[in-house]
Short mmCIF file of C-alpha atoms in Angstrom, two decimals:
data_model
loop_
_atom_site.label_atom_id
_atom_site.label_comp_id
_atom_site.label_asym_id
_atom_site.label_seq_id
_atom_site.Cartn_x
_atom_site.Cartn_y
_atom_site.Cartn_z
CA UNK A 1 -1.81 4.48 -24.30
CA UNK A 2 -3.73 4.81 -21.03
CA UNK A 3 -4.01 1.04 -20.57
CA UNK A 4 -0.37 0.45 -21.38
CA UNK A 5 0.75 3.16 -18.91
CA UNK A 6 -1.45 1.86 -16.13
CA UNK A 7 -0.07 -1.63 -16.68
CA UNK A 8 3.58 -0.48 -16.69
CA UNK A 9 3.15 1.70 -13.65
CA UNK A 10 1.54 -1.24 -11.83
CA UNK A 11 4.58 -3.38 -12.83
CA UNK A 12 7.12 -0.73 -11.67
CA UNK A 13 5.33 -0.29 -8.33
CA UNK A 14 5.42 -4.08 -7.85
CA UNK A 15 9.09 -4.15 -8.57
CA UNK A 16 9.61 -1.45 -6.00
CA UNK A 17 7.67 -3.44 -3.40
CA UNK A 18 9.80 -6.54 -4.13
CA UNK A 19 13.17 -4.81 -4.17
CA UNK A 20 12.46 -2.77 -1.07
CA UNK A 21 11.51 -5.84 1.01
CA UNK A 22 7.89 -4.76 1.58
CA UNK A 23 6.64 -8.08 0.20
CA UNK A 24 8.38 -9.97 2.98
CA UNK A 25 6.11 -10.02 6.08
CA UNK A 26 9.06 -10.97 8.26
CA UNK A 27 10.81 -7.73 7.24
CA UNK A 28 7.67 -5.63 7.82
CA UNK A 29 7.11 -7.12 11.26
CA UNK A 30 10.83 -6.51 12.01
CA UNK A 31 10.21 -2.84 11.33
CA UNK A 32 6.98 -2.71 13.41
CA UNK A 33 8.77 -4.41 16.37
CA UNK A 34 10.43 -1.22 17.73
CA UNK A 35 11.04 -2.63 21.17
CA UNK A 36 12.58 -5.89 19.89
CA UNK A 37 15.48 -6.31 17.43
CA UNK A 38 14.43 -3.36 15.18
CA UNK A 39 15.00 -3.40 11.43
CA UNK A 40 14.64 0.28 10.36
CA UNK A 41 14.66 -0.58 6.55
CA UNK A 42 11.03 0.30 5.97
CA UNK A 43 11.58 3.88 7.08
CA UNK A 44 14.06 4.13 4.21
CA UNK A 45 11.46 2.70 1.81
CA UNK A 46 8.97 5.35 2.82
CA UNK A 47 11.64 8.08 2.83
CA UNK A 48 12.88 7.08 -0.68
CA UNK A 49 9.33 6.92 -2.03
CA UNK A 50 8.19 10.32 -0.62
CA UNK A 51 11.41 12.11 -1.61
CA UNK A 52 10.75 11.13 -5.26
CA UNK A 53 6.97 11.50 -5.46
CA UNK A 54 6.81 14.85 -3.54
CA UNK A 55 8.35 16.38 -6.73
CA UNK A 56 5.74 14.59 -8.90
CA UNK A 57 2.86 15.89 -6.86
CA UNK A 58 4.21 19.42 -6.75
CA UNK A 59 4.17 19.37 -10.55
CA UNK A 60 0.79 17.58 -10.66
CA UNK A 61 -0.93 20.24 -8.55
CA UNK A 62 -0.13 22.86 -11.21
CA UNK A 63 -1.66 20.86 -14.01
CA UNK A 64 -5.31 20.96 -15.29
CA UNK A 65 -4.90 17.70 -17.26
CA UNK A 66 -2.62 14.63 -17.12
CA UNK A 67 0.08 14.04 -19.76
CA UNK A 68 -2.39 11.76 -21.54
CA UNK A 69 -5.07 14.43 -21.42
CA UNK A 70 -7.28 12.85 -18.76
CA UNK A 71 -8.70 14.63 -15.75
CA UNK A 72 -6.48 15.00 -12.67
CA UNK A 73 -8.18 12.92 -9.95
CA UNK A 74 -6.61 14.61 -6.93
CA UNK A 75 -8.42 13.83 -3.68
CA UNK A 76 -10.69 16.59 -2.36
CA UNK A 77 -11.61 15.19 1.04
CA UNK A 78 -10.04 17.15 3.89
CA UNK A 79 -11.97 16.06 6.92
CA UNK A 80 -10.08 14.34 9.73
CA UNK A 81 -12.93 12.36 11.26
CA UNK A 82 -13.80 9.14 13.13
CA UNK A 83 -13.95 7.11 9.92
CA UNK A 84 -10.46 8.08 8.95
CA UNK A 85 -8.94 7.38 12.35
CA UNK A 86 -10.86 4.24 13.27
CA UNK A 87 -10.37 2.81 9.77
CA UNK A 88 -6.66 3.44 9.85
CA UNK A 89 -6.31 1.95 13.33
CA UNK A 90 -8.16 -1.15 12.11
CA UNK A 91 -5.90 -1.44 9.07
CA UNK A 92 -2.79 -1.04 11.29
CA UNK A 93 -3.94 -3.89 13.56
CA UNK A 94 -4.30 -6.22 10.56
CA UNK A 95 -0.96 -5.07 9.15
CA UNK A 96 0.74 -5.82 12.47
CA UNK A 97 -0.95 -9.27 12.78
CA UNK A 98 0.37 -10.68 9.50
CA UNK A 99 2.88 -8.19 8.06
CA UNK A 100 0.90 -7.72 4.79
CA UNK A 101 -0.59 -4.50 3.51
CA UNK A 102 -2.68 -4.52 0.30
CA UNK A 103 0.00 -3.88 -2.40
CA UNK A 104 2.58 -6.40 -1.12
CA UNK A 105 -0.15 -8.99 -0.58
CA UNK A 106 -1.26 -8.71 -4.24
CA UNK A 107 2.41 -8.96 -5.45
CA UNK A 108 3.00 -11.97 -3.22
CA UNK A 109 -0.19 -13.48 -4.64
CA UNK A 110 1.37 -12.95 -8.08
CA UNK A 111 4.46 -14.90 -6.85
CA UNK A 112 2.13 -17.83 -6.18
CA UNK A 113 2.46 -17.79 -2.38
CA UNK A 114 -0.59 -19.64 -0.92
CA UNK A 115 -0.76 -17.65 2.31
CA UNK A 116 -0.77 -14.42 0.26
CA UNK A 117 -3.69 -15.76 -1.80
CA UNK A 118 -5.51 -16.53 1.45
CA UNK A 119 -4.82 -13.06 2.75
CA UNK A 120 -6.05 -11.40 -0.43
CA UNK A 121 -9.27 -13.41 -0.34
CA UNK A 122 -9.85 -12.33 3.30
CA UNK A 123 -8.99 -8.74 2.40
CA UNK A 124 -11.50 -8.67 -0.48
CA UNK A 125 -14.07 -10.16 1.98
CA UNK A 126 -13.23 -7.29 4.38
CA UNK A 127 -13.76 -4.78 1.61
CA UNK A 128 -17.09 -6.33 0.68
CA UNK A 129 -18.21 -6.23 4.33
CA UNK A 130 -17.42 -2.51 4.21
CA UNK A 131 -19.55 -2.06 1.08
CA UNK A 132 -22.42 -3.83 2.77
CA UNK A 133 -22.11 -1.78 5.98
CA UNK A 134 -21.62 1.46 4.15
CA UNK A 135 -23.83 1.82 1.11
CA UNK A 136 -23.40 5.54 0.76
CA UNK A 137 -19.68 5.19 0.26
CA UNK A 138 -18.27 6.71 -2.92
CA UNK A 139 -14.99 7.86 -1.50
CA UNK A 140 -11.66 6.33 -2.21
CA UNK A 141 -8.03 7.35 -2.17
CA UNK B 1 16.27 0.08 21.33
CA UNK B 2 18.48 -2.51 19.47
CA UNK B 3 19.02 -2.41 15.78
CA UNK B 4 18.74 -5.66 13.86
CA UNK B 5 21.82 -5.12 11.68
CA UNK B 6 21.65 -8.52 10.02
CA UNK B 7 18.27 -7.74 8.36
CA UNK B 8 18.89 -4.05 7.87
CA UNK B 9 19.00 -3.25 4.06
CA UNK B 10 19.15 0.49 3.67
CA UNK B 11 20.21 0.56 0.03
CA UNK B 12 17.69 -1.95 -1.25
CA UNK B 13 15.08 -0.14 0.79
CA UNK B 14 15.99 3.26 -0.67
CA UNK B 15 16.19 1.94 -4.24
CA UNK B 16 12.86 0.08 -3.95
CA UNK B 17 11.35 3.06 -2.24
CA UNK B 18 12.50 5.36 -5.08
CA UNK B 19 10.80 3.08 -7.59
CA UNK B 20 7.58 3.33 -5.54
CA UNK B 21 7.95 7.11 -5.75
CA UNK B 22 8.59 7.02 -9.50
CA UNK B 23 5.48 4.94 -10.01
CA UNK B 24 3.28 7.15 -7.77
CA UNK B 25 4.56 10.36 -9.47
CA UNK B 26 4.08 8.76 -12.92
CA UNK B 27 0.52 7.68 -12.10
CA UNK B 28 -0.66 11.19 -11.17
CA UNK B 29 1.28 12.98 -13.90
CA UNK B 30 0.65 10.53 -16.80
CA UNK B 31 -2.79 9.14 -15.91
CA UNK B 32 -4.07 11.65 -13.38
CA UNK B 33 -4.65 8.96 -10.81
CA UNK B 34 -3.67 8.46 -7.13
CA UNK B 35 -1.69 5.24 -6.72
CA UNK B 36 -3.55 3.80 -3.74
CA UNK B 37 -3.86 0.04 -3.86
CA UNK B 38 -6.80 -0.39 -1.49
CA UNK B 39 -8.76 2.33 -3.38
CA UNK B 40 -7.95 0.78 -6.75
CA UNK B 41 -8.90 -2.77 -5.69
CA UNK B 42 -11.91 -1.65 -3.59
CA UNK B 43 -13.29 0.37 -6.50
CA UNK B 44 -13.59 -2.84 -8.50
CA UNK B 45 -15.96 -4.21 -5.87
CA UNK B 46 -18.54 -1.47 -6.36
CA UNK B 47 -20.72 -2.80 -9.17
CA UNK B 48 -22.28 0.53 -10.10
CA UNK B 49 -18.95 1.94 -11.13
CA UNK B 50 -18.00 1.69 -14.79
CA UNK B 51 -14.26 2.46 -14.50
CA UNK B 52 -13.03 -1.08 -14.06
CA UNK B 53 -10.56 -1.29 -16.92
CA UNK B 54 -7.82 1.06 -15.72
CA UNK B 55 -7.99 -0.69 -12.28
CA UNK B 56 -7.69 -4.08 -13.91
CA UNK B 57 -4.66 -3.10 -16.05
CA UNK B 58 -2.86 -1.53 -13.10
CA UNK B 59 -3.50 -4.56 -10.88
CA UNK B 60 -2.41 -6.93 -13.68
CA UNK B 61 0.91 -5.11 -13.78
CA UNK B 62 1.27 -5.37 -10.04
CA UNK B 63 0.53 -9.11 -10.00
CA UNK B 64 2.95 -9.79 -12.87
CA UNK B 65 5.82 -7.98 -11.05
CA UNK B 66 7.33 -11.11 -9.45
CA UNK B 67 7.35 -13.15 -12.65
CA UNK B 68 8.91 -10.35 -14.70
CA UNK B 69 11.48 -9.44 -12.10
CA UNK B 70 12.50 -13.08 -11.73
CA UNK B 71 13.26 -13.07 -15.46
CA UNK B 72 15.01 -9.75 -15.53
CA UNK B 73 16.89 -9.68 -12.21
CA UNK B 74 16.31 -12.77 -10.05
CA UNK B 75 19.13 -11.70 -7.70
CA UNK B 76 16.87 -8.87 -6.44
CA UNK B 77 14.19 -11.32 -5.17
CA UNK B 78 14.21 -12.87 -1.73
CA UNK B 79 11.94 -15.50 -0.26
CA UNK B 80 9.33 -13.98 2.09
CA UNK B 81 9.15 -15.14 5.70
CA UNK B 82 5.49 -15.75 6.73
CA UNK B 83 5.11 -16.87 10.35
CA UNK B 84 1.43 -16.23 10.76
CA UNK B 85 -0.88 -19.29 10.70
CA UNK B 86 -3.95 -19.48 8.44
CA UNK B 87 -6.43 -18.27 11.04
CA UNK B 88 -4.24 -15.19 11.72
CA UNK B 89 -3.84 -14.52 8.01
CA UNK B 90 -7.65 -14.56 7.55
CA UNK B 91 -8.27 -12.24 10.55
CA UNK B 92 -5.53 -9.91 9.36
CA UNK B 93 -6.90 -9.86 5.80
CA UNK B 94 -10.38 -8.94 6.96
CA UNK B 95 -9.09 -6.15 9.23
CA UNK B 96 -6.91 -4.71 6.44
CA UNK B 97 -9.75 -4.86 3.89
CA UNK B 98 -12.28 -3.31 6.18
CA UNK B 99 -9.91 -0.76 7.71
CA UNK B 100 -8.39 0.55 4.49
CA UNK B 101 -11.81 1.09 2.88
CA UNK B 102 -13.24 2.71 6.03
CA UNK B 103 -10.14 4.91 6.40
CA UNK B 104 -10.04 5.62 2.58
CA UNK B 105 -6.45 4.40 2.05
CA UNK B 106 -3.48 2.31 2.97
CA UNK B 107 0.32 2.53 2.94
CA UNK B 108 0.41 3.63 -0.68
CA UNK B 109 -2.53 6.04 -0.94
CA UNK B 110 -2.08 7.71 2.47
CA UNK B 111 1.49 6.75 3.21
CA UNK B 112 3.25 7.55 -0.06
CA UNK B 113 0.85 9.69 -2.13
CA UNK B 114 -0.90 11.48 0.75
CA UNK B 115 2.38 12.50 2.49
CA UNK B 116 3.84 13.55 -0.83
CA UNK B 117 0.98 15.86 -1.58
CA UNK B 118 1.32 17.19 1.98
CA UNK B 119 -2.20 16.21 3.04
CA UNK B 120 -2.85 16.60 6.79
CA UNK B 121 -5.64 14.01 6.47
CA UNK B 122 -3.19 11.43 5.13
CA UNK B 123 -0.60 12.33 7.76
CA UNK B 124 -3.12 11.55 10.48
CA UNK B 125 -4.14 8.27 8.77
CA UNK B 126 -0.45 7.27 8.41
CA UNK B 127 0.35 8.04 12.07
CA UNK B 128 -2.77 6.11 13.13
CA UNK B 129 -2.01 2.92 11.13
CA UNK B 130 1.66 3.00 12.06
CA UNK B 131 0.85 3.45 15.76
CA UNK B 132 -1.64 0.63 15.57
CA UNK B 133 0.87 -1.60 13.76
CA UNK B 134 3.53 -0.94 16.39
CA UNK B 135 1.05 -1.58 19.22
CA UNK B 136 -0.20 -4.81 17.64
CA UNK B 137 3.29 -6.28 17.16
CA UNK B 138 4.24 -5.16 20.67
CA UNK B 139 1.20 -6.97 22.09
CA UNK B 140 1.81 -10.14 20.10
CA UNK B 141 5.58 -10.36 20.61
CA UNK B 142 6.10 -8.96 24.05
CA UNK B 143 2.88 -9.14 26.02
CA UNK B 144 0.97 -12.28 24.83
CA UNK B 145 4.00 -14.37 23.76
#
């Protein structure tokens, strides 16, 4: 049941990325280009997503176990530190350069787009560089 | 500020966004997991961890999304526009991989899940990567171009 549910949720999330336009770097960059001809669509993607999942998380916080009986892996980190800010700024720079963030890049890879495959390879390389630079890391969102 | 009305797709954006919200809510409620792509993928790259299978099944679903949607509802798919050259793609990929792991999350983990659980930490992260994205595009399109 767990494996089936993880697979289906991955599938639904991928559909959401495709339908919303997040898998189109041109659309993402159109949103990030506020001073040019601005396409506000992605604000609606974020708004639609948060509006729905805020209810889910309000319910989740009250639960000791998931529906399938597994532990609730809610993040415990609360520190707003240099890692968080510098890391996020670095991510944003890469996002603005090509218009891909991790989820849409993996979906576009699944669509067989060569540049998405190249992006995912480079992204995995970036993640491995992080692992090498930061051996003590055990944190993830 | 000028709005690009020809590319503006509020309904598709809201509908797709709602699906992202459904998936994120389902993942925490059904499986007890945060739906954060960079964390799910990055966790596979740490060999000492033994929790690979749930990550693999989730990612498999994600990667099969285009094929399944093209069978079910091909009219919902549009061809992506990728202007960046290969060198830019590689640089961007490395920055995204490094940055999301260093900052413990990306658009899904911090942006959708983090904001939805009202985490101040994720709000700061989201503001930081959005600001950096805006600044990068501004530099490329309006300063360096």
